[in-house]
Amino acid sequence: MATGLLVRLEARAGKEREVEQFLKSALPLVEEEIGTRTWFAVRFGKGEYGIFDTFMDDAGRDEHLQGPVAMALQRSSDLFDSEPRMQRIEVLADKLPVNPTPADTKGLLLTFKAKAGHEIEVEQFLREARPMVMEEPNTTAWFAIRTEEGEYGIFDVFPDNGARFIHLMGHVPRELAKHSMSMLGSVPELHMVNVQAEKLGV
């Protein structure tokens, strides 16, 4: 079963450009990692960055956590205001490009809690959303996830703002809104992100 990591990073004031350079410089290292299926470095907003990556299995994730990018992150602590906030995730369903050509600039991260007792229903909804996303030619990659804290979410990337907007007006957000009262235990938290660097596929 595919696994992943969601990492949040707070840049120290005045260090934003250096953080972006650091994230971009990590891409060649990640591309050498066979077990790392996908890797995305993103900017949430002013001073807030993140990494979303997925792996074939727990062994691939563990190898990545012992690898050069994780080591470089530890050595670059002077760039950040606090320790990285890391969540382990399980990938419930995904869409990956057949012929990956990394050129995405925009992304989305949506997180929410399931209403108590409706976790299986939420997971089924997320898995069944995959065929809808497969019909979106401009949604490059899409991941339905469950975090180790028991939250659920969606992370996806797009070549530009137009493609992201089309996705937001599409089937999955509409269906999620339609079932929100019965399935969701919290108001979904939506983050519009900018993609700084990415690895697509192994």
Tab-separated table of N, CA, C and O in Angstrom, residues 37-165:
chain	number	residue	atom	x	y	z
A	37	ARG	N	8.003	7.635	-4.999
A	37	ARG	CA	7.179	7.674	-6.223
A	37	ARG	C	7.013	9.103	-6.715
A	37	ARG	O	7.182	9.393	-7.898
A	38	THR	N	6.593	9.984	-5.811
A	38	THR	CA	6.354	11.381	-6.170
A	38	THR	C	6.850	12.272	-5.046
A	38	THR	O	6.901	11.860	-3.870
A	39	TRP	N	7.211	13.505	-5.391
A	39	TRP	CA	7.720	14.464	-4.403
A	39	TRP	C	7.381	15.862	-4.896
A	39	TRP	O	7.632	16.199	-6.046
A	40	PHE	N	6.760	16.637	-4.033
A	40	PHE	CA	6.360	18.003	-4.387
A	40	PHE	C	6.810	18.962	-3.293
A	40	PHE	O	6.476	18.767	-2.120
A	41	ALA	N	7.555	19.980	-3.671
A	41	ALA	CA	7.890	21.076	-2.765
A	41	ALA	C	6.952	22.224	-3.095
A	41	ALA	O	6.834	22.613	-4.263
A	42	VAL	N	6.265	22.759	-2.086
A	42	VAL	CA	5.227	23.762	-2.340
A	42	VAL	C	5.374	24.954	-1.392
A	42	VAL	O	5.982	24.846	-0.323
A	43	ARG	N	4.797	26.065	-1.810
A	43	ARG	CA	4.697	27.254	-0.950
A	43	ARG	C	3.232	27.486	-0.646
A	43	ARG	O	2.416	27.631	-1.547
A	44	PHE	N	2.899	27.519	0.648
A	44	PHE	CA	1.523	27.763	1.075
A	44	PHE	C	1.201	29.259	1.041
A	44	PHE	O	0.123	29.660	0.646
A	45	GLY	N	2.111	30.044	1.510
A	45	GLY	CA	1.911	31.483	1.589
A	45	GLY	C	3.204	32.129	2.034
A	45	GLY	O	4.257	31.474	2.050
A	46	LYS	N	3.149	33.371	2.414
A	46	LYS	CA	4.357	34.086	2.806
A	46	LYS	C	5.030	33.375	3.986
A	46	LYS	O	4.480	33.288	5.077
A	47	GLY	N	6.200	32.849	3.736
A	47	GLY	CA	6.979	32.217	4.792
A	47	GLY	C	6.603	30.789	5.132
A	47	GLY	O	7.246	30.165	5.968
A	48	GLU	N	5.554	30.246	4.500
A	48	GLU	CA	5.118	28.892	4.834
A	48	GLU	C	5.286	27.967	3.633
A	48	GLU	O	4.747	28.233	2.556
A	49	TYR	N	6.031	26.895	3.831
A	49	TYR	CA	6.358	25.958	2.762
A	49	TYR	C	5.995	24.541	3.186
A	49	TYR	O	5.614	24.297	4.334
A	50	GLY	N	6.107	23.613	2.274
A	50	GLY	CA	5.796	22.237	2.609
A	50	GLY	C	6.357	21.259	1.597
A	50	GLY	O	6.816	21.645	0.509
A	51	ILE	N	6.322	19.998	1.971
A	51	ILE	CA	6.712	18.892	1.093
A	51	ILE	C	5.628	17.829	1.199
A	51	ILE	O	5.216	17.451	2.297
A	52	PHE	N	5.148	17.377	0.054
A	52	PHE	CA	4.222	16.244	0.000
A	52	PHE	C	4.898	15.184	-0.858
A	52	PHE	O	5.261	15.458	-2.009
A	53	ASP	N	5.096	13.992	-0.309
A	53	ASP	CA	5.720	12.937	-1.108
A	53	ASP	C	5.076	11.594	-0.814
A	53	ASP	O	4.469	11.385	0.234
A	54	THR	N	5.174	10.704	-1.789
A	54	THR	CA	4.587	9.372	-1.647
A	54	THR	C	5.615	8.312	-2.005
A	54	THR	O	6.565	8.556	-2.761
A	55	PHE	N	5.367	7.111	-1.460
A	55	PHE	CA	6.321	6.015	-1.568
A	55	PHE	C	5.592	4.716	-1.866
A	55	PHE	O	4.403	4.579	-1.566
A	56	MET	N	6.330	3.769	-2.430
A	56	MET	CA	5.754	2.468	-2.748
A	56	MET	C	5.211	1.778	-1.498
A	56	MET	O	4.172	1.128	-1.526
A	57	ASP	N	5.941	1.916	-0.384
A	57	ASP	CA	5.582	1.224	0.852
A	57	ASP	C	6.315	1.883	2.021
A	57	ASP	O	7.034	2.880	1.846
A	58	ASP	N	6.143	1.308	3.208
A	58	ASP	CA	6.789	1.861	4.397
A	58	ASP	C	8.311	1.834	4.281
A	58	ASP	O	8.998	2.731	4.777
A	59	ALA	N	8.838	0.798	3.618
A	59	ALA	CA	10.295	0.693	3.479
A	59	ALA	C	10.841	1.871	2.674
A	59	ALA	O	11.887	2.437	3.017
A	60	GLY	N	10.129	2.248	1.596
A	60	GLY	CA	10.562	3.397	0.804
A	60	GLY	C	10.514	4.680	1.603
A	60	GLY	O	11.399	5.532	1.482
A	61	ARG	N	9.471	4.824	2.428
A	61	ARG	CA	9.366	6.019	3.259
A	61	ARG	C	10.484	6.054	4.296
A	61	ARG	O	11.109	7.100	4.513
A	62	ASP	N	10.747	4.922	4.926
A	62	ASP	CA	11.807	4.868	5.933
A	62	ASP	C	13.165	5.186	5.312
A	62	ASP	O	13.992	5.892	5.914
A	63	GLU	N	13.386	4.662	4.105
A	63	GLU	CA	14.656	4.934	3.413
A	63	GLU	C	14.793	6.431	3.125
A	63	GLU	O	15.867	7.008	3.297
A	64	HIS	N	13.695	7.053	2.701
A	64	HIS	CA	13.718	8.491	2.424
A	64	HIS	C	14.023	9.281	3.697
A	64	HIS	O	14.794	10.251	3.673
A	65	LEU	N	13.433	8.867	4.813
A	65	LEU	CA	13.637	9.577	6.075
A	65	LEU	C	15.065	9.447	6.601
A	65	LEU	O	15.485	10.237	7.452
A	66	GLN	N	15.795	8.470	6.076
A	66	GLN	CA	17.201	8.319	6.442
A	66	GLN	C	18.132	8.839	5.339
A	66	GLN	O	19.347	8.722	5.448
A	67	GLY	N	17.546	9.404	4.291
A	67	GLY	CA	18.309	9.776	3.109
A	67	GLY	C	18.866	11.186	3.130
A	67	GLY	O	18.757	11.921	4.123
A	68	PRO	N	19.462	11.606	2.013
A	68	PRO	CA	20.174	12.883	1.955
A	68	PRO	C	19.282	14.109	2.118
A	68	PRO	O	19.727	15.124	2.662
A	69	VAL	N	18.026	14.038	1.659
A	69	VAL	CA	17.143	15.208	1.790
A	69	VAL	C	16.811	15.446	3.260
A	69	VAL	O	16.857	16.586	3.746
A	70	ALA	N	16.470	14.368	3.971
A	70	ALA	CA	16.167	14.498	5.398
A	70	ALA	C	17.390	15.008	6.161
A	70	ALA	O	17.275	15.851	7.062
A	71	MET	N	18.558	14.511	5.791
A	71	MET	CA	19.793	14.963	6.446
A	71	MET	C	20.043	16.448	6.155
A	71	MET	O	20.419	17.214	7.050
A	72	ALA	N	19.836	16.848	4.910
A	72	ALA	CA	20.041	18.253	4.535
A	72	ALA	C	19.059	19.161	5.261
A	72	ALA	O	19.402	20.281	5.661
A	73	LEU	N	17.839	18.667	5.460
A	73	LEU	CA	16.828	19.452	6.179
A	73	LEU	C	17.273	19.686	7.623
A	73	LEU	O	17.124	20.800	8.151
A	74	GLN	N	17.841	18.669	8.237
A	74	GLN	CA	18.339	18.818	9.603
A	74	GLN	C	19.496	19.817	9.669
A	74	GLN	O	19.582	20.621	10.596
A	75	ARG	N	20.354	19.781	8.659
A	75	ARG	CA	21.520	20.678	8.657
A	75	ARG	C	21.129	22.127	8.345
A	75	ARG	O	21.917	23.038	8.571
A	76	SER	N	19.930	22.312	7.794
A	76	SER	CA	19.503	23.651	7.389
A	76	SER	C	18.509	24.253	8.376
A	76	SER	O	17.689	25.101	8.012
A	77	SER	N	18.576	23.845	9.634
A	77	SER	CA	17.619	24.313	10.630
A	77	SER	C	17.662	25.827	10.814
A	77	SER	O	16.680	26.425	11.257
A	78	ASP	N	18.786	26.461	10.454
A	78	ASP	CA	18.883	27.922	10.599
A	78	ASP	C	17.952	28.661	9.625
A	78	ASP	O	17.720	29.860	9.789
A	79	LEU	N	17.400	27.947	8.628
A	79	LEU	CA	16.487	28.575	7.664
A	79	LEU	C	15.053	28.637	8.194
A	79	LEU	O	14.224	29.365	7.645
A	80	PHE	N	14.771	27.871	9.258
A	80	PHE	CA	13.384	27.705	9.687
A	80	PHE	C	13.157	28.214	11.103
A	80	PHE	O	14.048	28.183	11.950
A	81	ASP	N	11.922	28.644	11.342
A	81	ASP	CA	11.538	29.185	12.651
A	81	ASP	C	11.327	28.096	13.687
A	81	ASP	O	11.425	28.354	14.887
A	82	SER	N	10.973	26.898	13.224
A	82	SER	CA	10.660	25.807	14.147
A	82	SER	C	10.982	24.479	13.473
A	82	SER	O	11.289	24.432	12.278
A	83	GLU	N	10.870	23.410	14.240
A	83	GLU	CA	11.079	22.074	13.694
A	83	GLU	C	10.021	21.772	12.631
A	83	GLU	O	8.875	22.210	12.749
A	84	PRO	N	10.385	21.054	11.565
A	84	PRO	CA	9.371	20.661	10.572
A	84	PRO	C	8.235	19.888	11.229
A	84	PRO	O	8.467	19.065	12.116
A	85	ARG	N	6.992	20.173	10.813
A	85	ARG	CA	5.828	19.426	11.293
A	85	ARG	C	5.554	18.318	10.280
A	85	ARG	O	5.186	18.597	9.142
A	86	MET	N	5.750	17.099	10.707
A	86	MET	CA	5.677	15.960	9.782
A	86	MET	C	4.521	15.042	10.129
A	86	MET	O	4.340	14.667	11.273
A	87	GLN	N	3.709	14.723	9.128
A	87	GLN	CA	2.625	13.765	9.288
A	87	GLN	C	2.843	12.600	8.334
A	87	GLN	O	3.068	12.807	7.136
A	88	ARG	N	2.751	11.399	8.862
A	88	ARG	CA	2.748	10.217	8.001
A	88	ARG	C	1.340	10.031	7.456
A	88	ARG	O	0.367	10.246	8.177
A	89	ILE	N	1.255	9.644	6.196
A	89	ILE	CA	-0.059	9.485	5.575
A	89	ILE	C	-0.153	8.147	4.863
A	89	ILE	O	0.861	7.522	4.516
A	90	GLU	N	-1.392	7.727	4.657
A	90	GLU	CA	-1.696	6.561	3.831
A	90	GLU	C	-2.393	7.068	2.578
A	90	GLU	O	-3.284	7.916	2.668
A	91	VAL	N	-1.975	6.599	1.416
A	91	VAL	CA	-2.598	6.991	0.161
A	91	VAL	C	-3.751	6.036	-0.125
A	91	VAL	O	-3.545	4.845	-0.353
A	92	LEU	N	-4.976	6.566	-0.105
A	92	LEU	CA	-6.168	5.746	-0.329
A	92	LEU	C	-6.434	5.519	-1.816
A	92	LEU	O	-6.956	4.475	-2.214
A	93	ALA	N	-6.111	6.516	-2.638
A	93	ALA	CA	-6.308	6.428	-4.089
A	93	ALA	C	-5.458	7.519	-4.724
A	93	ALA	O	-5.147	8.519	-4.080
A	94	ASP	N	-5.078	7.304	-5.976
A	94	ASP	CA	-4.286	8.345	-6.630
A	94	ASP	C	-4.460	8.317	-8.143
A	94	ASP	O	-4.957	7.348	-8.718
A	95	LYS	N	-4.074	9.423	-8.750
A	95	LYS	CA	-3.954	9.529	-10.203
A	95	LYS	C	-2.542	10.018	-10.478
A	95	LYS	O	-2.111	11.031	-9.928
A	96	LEU	N	-1.819	9.294	-11.331
A	96	LEU	CA	-0.472	9.699	-11.719
A	96	LEU	C	-0.413	9.810	-13.239
A	96	LEU	O	-1.097	9.064	-13.948
A	97	PRO	N	0.386	10.731	-13.749
A	97	PRO	CA	0.463	10.886	-15.199
A	97	PRO	C	1.125	9.687	-15.860
A	97	PRO	O	2.037	9.076	-15.310
A	98	VAL	N	0.649	9.351	-17.058
A	98	VAL	CA	1.213	8.227	-17.805
A	98	VAL	C	2.600	8.585	-18.326
A	98	VAL	O	3.553	7.806	-18.223
A	99	ASN	N	2.728	9.773	-18.879
A	99	ASN	CA	4.020	10.254	-19.385
A	99	ASN	C	4.392	11.538	-18.647
A	99	ASN	O	4.112	12.636	-19.113
A	100	PRO	N	4.994	11.404	-17.455
A	100	PRO	CA	5.238	12.589	-16.635
A	100	PRO	C	6.219	13.567	-17.267
A	100	PRO	O	7.293	13.183	-17.713
A	101	THR	N	5.801	14.818	-17.337
A	101	THR	CA	6.675	15.911	-17.773
A	101	THR	C	6.501	17.032	-16.752
A	101	THR	O	5.602	17.851	-16.886
A	102	PRO	N	7.306	17.047	-15.702
A	102	PRO	CA	7.120	17.997	-14.606
A	102	PRO	C	7.057	19.445	-15.090
A	102	PRO	O	8.028	19.979	-15.605
A	103	ALA	N	5.889	20.049	-14.952
A	103	ALA	CA	5.720	21.444	-15.354
A	103	ALA	C	4.576	22.081	-14.581
A	103	ALA	O	3.958	23.021	-15.058
A	104	ASP	N	4.285	21.552	-13.405
A	104	ASP	CA	3.151	22.069	-12.645
A	104	ASP	C	3.570	23.283	-11.825
A	104	ASP	O	4.680	23.344	-11.281
A	105	THR	N	2.656	24.240	-11.723
A	105	THR	CA	2.936	25.461	-10.971
A	105	THR	C	1.959	25.676	-9.823
A	105	THR	O	2.230	26.451	-8.918
A	106	LYS	N	0.808	24.996	-9.853
A	106	LYS	CA	-0.231	25.215	-8.858
A	106	LYS	C	-0.663	23.900	-8.228
A	106	LYS	O	-0.529	22.834	-8.826
A	107	GLY	N	-1.208	24.003	-7.017
A	107	GLY	CA	-1.688	22.814	-6.333
A	107	GLY	C	-2.761	23.155	-5.323
A	107	GLY	O	-3.075	24.327	-5.090
A	108	LEU	N	-3.330	22.114	-4.730
A	108	LEU	CA	-4.347	22.244	-3.694
A	108	LEU	C	-4.069	21.234	-2.595
A	108	LEU	O	-3.670	20.096	-2.873
A	109	LEU	N	-4.310	21.640	-1.368
A	109	LEU	CA	-4.331	20.702	-0.246
A	109	LEU	C	-5.635	20.938	0.504
A	109	LEU	O	-5.887	22.047	0.999
A	110	LEU	N	-6.464	19.924	0.564
A	110	LEU	CA	-7.740	19.975	1.273
A	110	LEU	C	-7.688	18.953	2.400
A	110	LEU	O	-7.368	17.789	2.162
A	111	THR	N	-7.985	19.373	3.631
A	111	THR	CA	-8.001	18.441	4.760
A	111	THR	C	-9.295	18.615	5.545
A	111	THR	O	-9.850	19.713	5.620
A	112	PHE	N	-9.759	17.515	6.136
A	112	PHE	CA	-10.999	17.548	6.915
A	112	PHE	C	-11.079	16.296	7.785
A	112	PHE	O	-10.350	15.324	7.574
A	113	LYS	N	-11.987	16.340	8.755
A	113	LYS	CA	-12.244	15.195	9.613
A	113	LYS	C	-13.536	14.528	9.170
A	113	LYS	O	-14.453	15.190	8.681
A	114	ALA	N	-13.583	13.218	9.359
A	114	ALA	CA	-14.832	12.494	9.102
A	114	ALA	C	-15.735	12.625	10.318
A	114	ALA	O	-15.261	12.693	11.457
A	115	LYS	N	-17.035	12.675	10.088
A	115	LYS	CA	-17.984	12.639	11.193
A	115	LYS	C	-17.835	11.289	11.897
A	115	LYS	O	-17.614	10.264	11.252
A	116	ALA	N	-17.893	11.301	13.222
A	116	ALA	CA	-17.712	10.069	13.997
A	116	ALA	C	-18.619	8.961	13.473
A	116	ALA	O	-19.828	9.164	13.290
A	117	GLY	N	-18.020	7.817	13.209
A	117	GLY	CA	-18.772	6.681	12.715
A	117	GLY	C	-18.924	6.633	11.207
A	117	GLY	O	-19.481	5.673	10.670
A	118	HIS	N	-18.422	7.679	10.513
A	118	HIS	CA	-18.576	7.740	9.062
A	118	HIS	C	-17.226	7.621	8.331
A	118	HIS	O	-17.132	7.972	7.156
A	119	GLU	N	-16.210	7.118	9.019
A	119	GLU	CA	-14.884	7.024	8.426
A	119	GLU	C	-14.872	6.122	7.184
A	119	GLU	O	-14.261	6.470	6.160
A	120	ILE	N	-15.535	4.986	7.257
A	120	ILE	CA	-15.555	4.065	6.111
A	120	ILE	C	-16.263	4.722	4.920
A	120	ILE	O	-15.829	4.580	3.767
A	121	GLU	N	-17.312	5.469	5.204
A	121	GLU	CA	-18.049	6.158	4.154
A	121	GLU	C	-17.174	7.204	3.461
A	121	GLU	O	-17.189	7.340	2.234
A	122	VAL	N	-16.395	7.932	4.267
A	122	VAL	CA	-15.497	8.949	3.702
A	122	VAL	C	-14.427	8.294	2.846
A	122	VAL	O	-14.122	8.752	1.739
A	123	GLU	N	-13.850	7.207	3.341
A	123	GLU	CA	-12.812	6.514	2.573
A	123	GLU	C	-13.369	5.970	1.266
A	123	GLU	O	-12.712	6.039	0.216
A	124	GLN	N	-14.579	5.453	1.306
A	124	GLN	CA	-15.201	4.952	0.086
A	124	GLN	C	-15.428	6.088	-0.906
A	124	GLN	O	-15.190	5.942	-2.108
A	125	PHE	N	-15.889	7.236	-0.399
A	125	PHE	CA	-16.099	8.398	-1.268
A	125	PHE	C	-14.791	8.802	-1.952
A	125	PHE	O	-14.759	9.050	-3.164
A	126	LEU	N	-13.705	8.860	-1.177
A	126	LEU	CA	-12.425	9.287	-1.736
A	126	LEU	C	-11.913	8.295	-2.781
A	126	LEU	O	-11.398	8.693	-3.829
A	127	ARG	N	-12.078	7.014	-2.512
A	127	ARG	CA	-11.644	6.007	-3.496
A	127	ARG	C	-12.488	6.082	-4.766
A	127	ARG	O	-11.975	5.945	-5.882
A	128	GLU	N	-13.781	6.321	-4.589
A	128	GLU	CA	-14.670	6.383	-5.752
A	128	GLU	C	-14.548	7.691	-6.519
A	128	GLU	O	-15.074	7.815	-7.633
A	129	ALA	N	-13.851	8.673	-5.937
A	129	ALA	CA	-13.628	9.937	-6.643
A	129	ALA	C	-12.572	9.796	-7.732
A	129	ALA	O	-12.532	10.601	-8.671
A	130	ARG	N	-11.758	8.771	-7.643
A	130	ARG	CA	-10.657	8.621	-8.597
A	130	ARG	C	-11.116	8.601	-10.056
A	130	ARG	O	-10.530	9.309	-10.896
A	131	PRO	N	-12.148	7.832	-10.433
A	131	PRO	CA	-12.578	7.839	-11.843
A	131	PRO	C	-12.981	9.229	-12.337
A	131	PRO	O	-12.767	9.558	-13.507
A	132	MET	N	-13.559	10.037	-11.451
A	132	MET	CA	-13.933	11.396	-11.851
A	132	MET	C	-12.691	12.219	-12.183
A	132	MET	O	-12.646	12.952	-13.167
A	133	VAL	N	-11.662	12.071	-11.343
A	133	VAL	CA	-10.422	12.831	-11.563
A	133	VAL	C	-9.685	12.318	-12.793
A	133	VAL	O	-9.031	13.093	-13.504
A	134	MET	N	-9.788	11.030	-13.067
A	134	MET	CA	-9.121	10.463	-14.234
A	134	MET	C	-9.639	11.107	-15.529
A	134	MET	O	-8.951	11.114	-16.549
A	135	GLU	N	-10.853	11.654	-15.474
A	135	GLU	CA	-11.438	12.294	-16.661
A	135	GLU	C	-11.047	13.762	-16.780
A	135	GLU	O	-11.483	14.436	-17.713
A	136	GLU	N	-10.243	14.261	-15.845
A	136	GLU	CA	-9.786	15.656	-15.887
A	136	GLU	C	-8.393	15.702	-16.519
A	136	GLU	O	-7.400	15.443	-15.838
A	137	PRO	N	-8.278	16.023	-17.788
A	137	PRO	CA	-6.975	15.957	-18.462
A	137	PRO	C	-5.937	16.910	-17.890
A	137	PRO	O	-4.735	16.660	-18.005
A	138	ASN	N	-6.382	17.995	-17.278
A	138	ASN	CA	-5.424	18.985	-16.780
A	138	ASN	C	-5.138	18.880	-15.289
A	138	ASN	O	-4.443	19.730	-14.728
A	139	THR	N	-5.675	17.844	-14.644
A	139	THR	CA	-5.255	17.537	-13.276
A	139	THR	C	-4.113	16.539	-13.394
A	139	THR	O	-4.325	15.365	-13.681
A	140	THR	N	-2.893	17.022	-13.190
A	140	THR	CA	-1.709	16.193	-13.461
A	140	THR	C	-1.627	14.995	-12.529
A	140	THR	O	-1.441	13.858	-12.960
A	141	ALA	N	-1.723	15.263	-11.235
A	141	ALA	CA	-1.629	14.194	-10.233
A	141	ALA	C	-2.594	14.512	-9.099
A	141	ALA	O	-2.821	15.684	-8.777
A	142	TRP	N	-3.139	13.459	-8.480
A	142	TRP	CA	-4.182	13.608	-7.459
A	142	TRP	C	-4.019	12.488	-6.448
A	142	TRP	O	-3.766	11.341	-6.805
A	143	PHE	N	-4.129	12.833	-5.172
A	143	PHE	CA	-3.952	11.852	-4.101
A	143	PHE	C	-5.047	12.039	-3.052
A	143	PHE	O	-5.250	13.151	-2.551
A	144	ALA	N	-5.742	10.966	-2.714
A	144	ALA	CA	-6.663	10.957	-1.584
A	144	ALA	C	-5.928	10.318	-0.417
A	144	ALA	O	-5.337	9.241	-0.561
A	145	ILE	N	-5.939	10.979	0.734
A	145	ILE	CA	-5.061	10.551	1.826
A	145	ILE	C	-5.799	10.454	3.163
A	145	ILE	O	-6.860	11.049	3.363
A	146	ARG	N	-5.196	9.679	4.069
A	146	ARG	CA	-5.590	9.655	5.480
A	146	ARG	C	-4.327	9.871	6.304
A	146	ARG	O	-3.325	9.188	6.094
A	147	THR	N	-4.368	10.825	7.231
A	147	THR	CA	-3.182	11.121	8.039
A	147	THR	C	-3.141	10.218	9.268
A	147	THR	O	-4.145	9.604	9.648
A	148	GLU	N	-1.978	10.192	9.905
A	148	GLU	CA	-1.839	9.356	11.093
A	148	GLU	C	-2.694	9.870	12.250
A	148	GLU	O	-2.984	9.132	13.184
A	149	GLU	N	-3.135	11.143	12.177
A	149	GLU	CA	-4.038	11.686	13.196
A	149	GLU	C	-5.505	11.351	12.908
A	149	GLU	O	-6.395	11.742	13.665
A	150	GLY	N	-5.757	10.660	11.781
A	150	GLY	CA	-7.117	10.270	11.456
A	150	GLY	C	-7.877	11.277	10.618
A	150	GLY	O	-9.086	11.128	10.410
A	151	GLU	N	-7.186	12.317	10.136
A	151	GLU	CA	-7.823	13.258	9.222
A	151	GLU	C	-7.759	12.705	7.799
A	151	GLU	O	-6.967	11.802	7.500
A	152	TYR	N	-8.579	13.270	6.935
A	152	TYR	CA	-8.594	12.884	5.526
A	152	TYR	C	-8.260	14.102	4.676
A	152	TYR	O	-8.292	15.244	5.148
A	153	GLY	N	-7.934	13.845	3.414
A	153	GLY	CA	-7.620	14.983	2.569
A	153	GLY	C	-7.373	14.604	1.132
A	153	GLY	O	-7.407	13.428	0.746
A	154	ILE	N	-7.127	15.649	0.351
A	154	ILE	CA	-6.804	15.522	-1.069
A	154	ILE	C	-5.663	16.473	-1.362
A	154	ILE	O	-5.683	17.637	-0.941
A	155	PHE	N	-4.659	15.984	-2.071
A	155	PHE	CA	-3.582	16.834	-2.578
A	155	PHE	C	-3.525	16.618	-4.081
A	155	PHE	O	-3.508	15.474	-4.545
A	156	ASP	N	-3.496	17.703	-4.855
A	156	ASP	CA	-3.377	17.562	-6.303
A	156	ASP	C	-2.635	18.740	-6.903
A	156	ASP	O	-2.506	19.796	-6.281
A	157	VAL	N	-2.100	18.534	-8.109
A	157	VAL	CA	-1.295	19.564	-8.771
A	157	VAL	C	-1.768	19.766	-10.206
A	157	VAL	O	-2.342	18.860	-10.830
A	158	PHE	N	-1.475	20.991	-10.706
A	158	PHE	CA	-1.985	21.428	-12.004
A	158	PHE	C	-0.926	22.262	-12.727
A	158	PHE	O	-0.084	22.895	-12.090
A	159	PRO	N	-0.997	22.314	-14.062
A	159	PRO	CA	-0.020	23.115	-14.805
A	159	PRO	C	-0.197	24.614	-14.599
A	159	PRO	O	0.776	25.364	-14.703
A	160	ASP	N	-1.429	25.065	-14.306
A	160	ASP	CA	-1.654	26.509	-14.184
A	160	ASP	C	-2.930	26.776	-13.393
A	160	ASP	O	-3.652	25.860	-12.999
A	161	ASN	N	-3.200	28.054	-13.174
A	161	ASN	CA	-4.378	28.471	-12.406
A	161	ASN	C	-5.682	28.043	-13.063
A	161	ASN	O	-6.649	27.694	-12.382
A	162	GLY	N	-5.722	28.099	-14.399
A	162	GLY	CA	-6.934	27.726	-15.124
A	162	GLY	C	-7.327	26.289	-14.864
A	162	GLY	O	-8.506	25.981	-14.624
A	163	ALA	N	-6.348	25.382	-14.899
A	163	ALA	CA	-6.624	23.970	-14.654
A	163	ALA	C	-7.093	23.750	-13.218
A	163	ALA	O	-7.986	22.935	-12.964
A	164	ARG	N	-6.495	24.481	-12.281
A	164	ARG	CA	-6.918	24.355	-10.882
A	164	ARG	C	-8.357	24.828	-10.711
A	164	ARG	O	-9.147	24.203	-10.006
A	165	PHE	N	-8.698	25.926	-11.363
A	165	PHE	CA	-10.057	26.462	-11.272
A	165	PHE	C	-11.067	25.466	-11.848
A	165	PHE	O	-12.135	25.243	-11.263
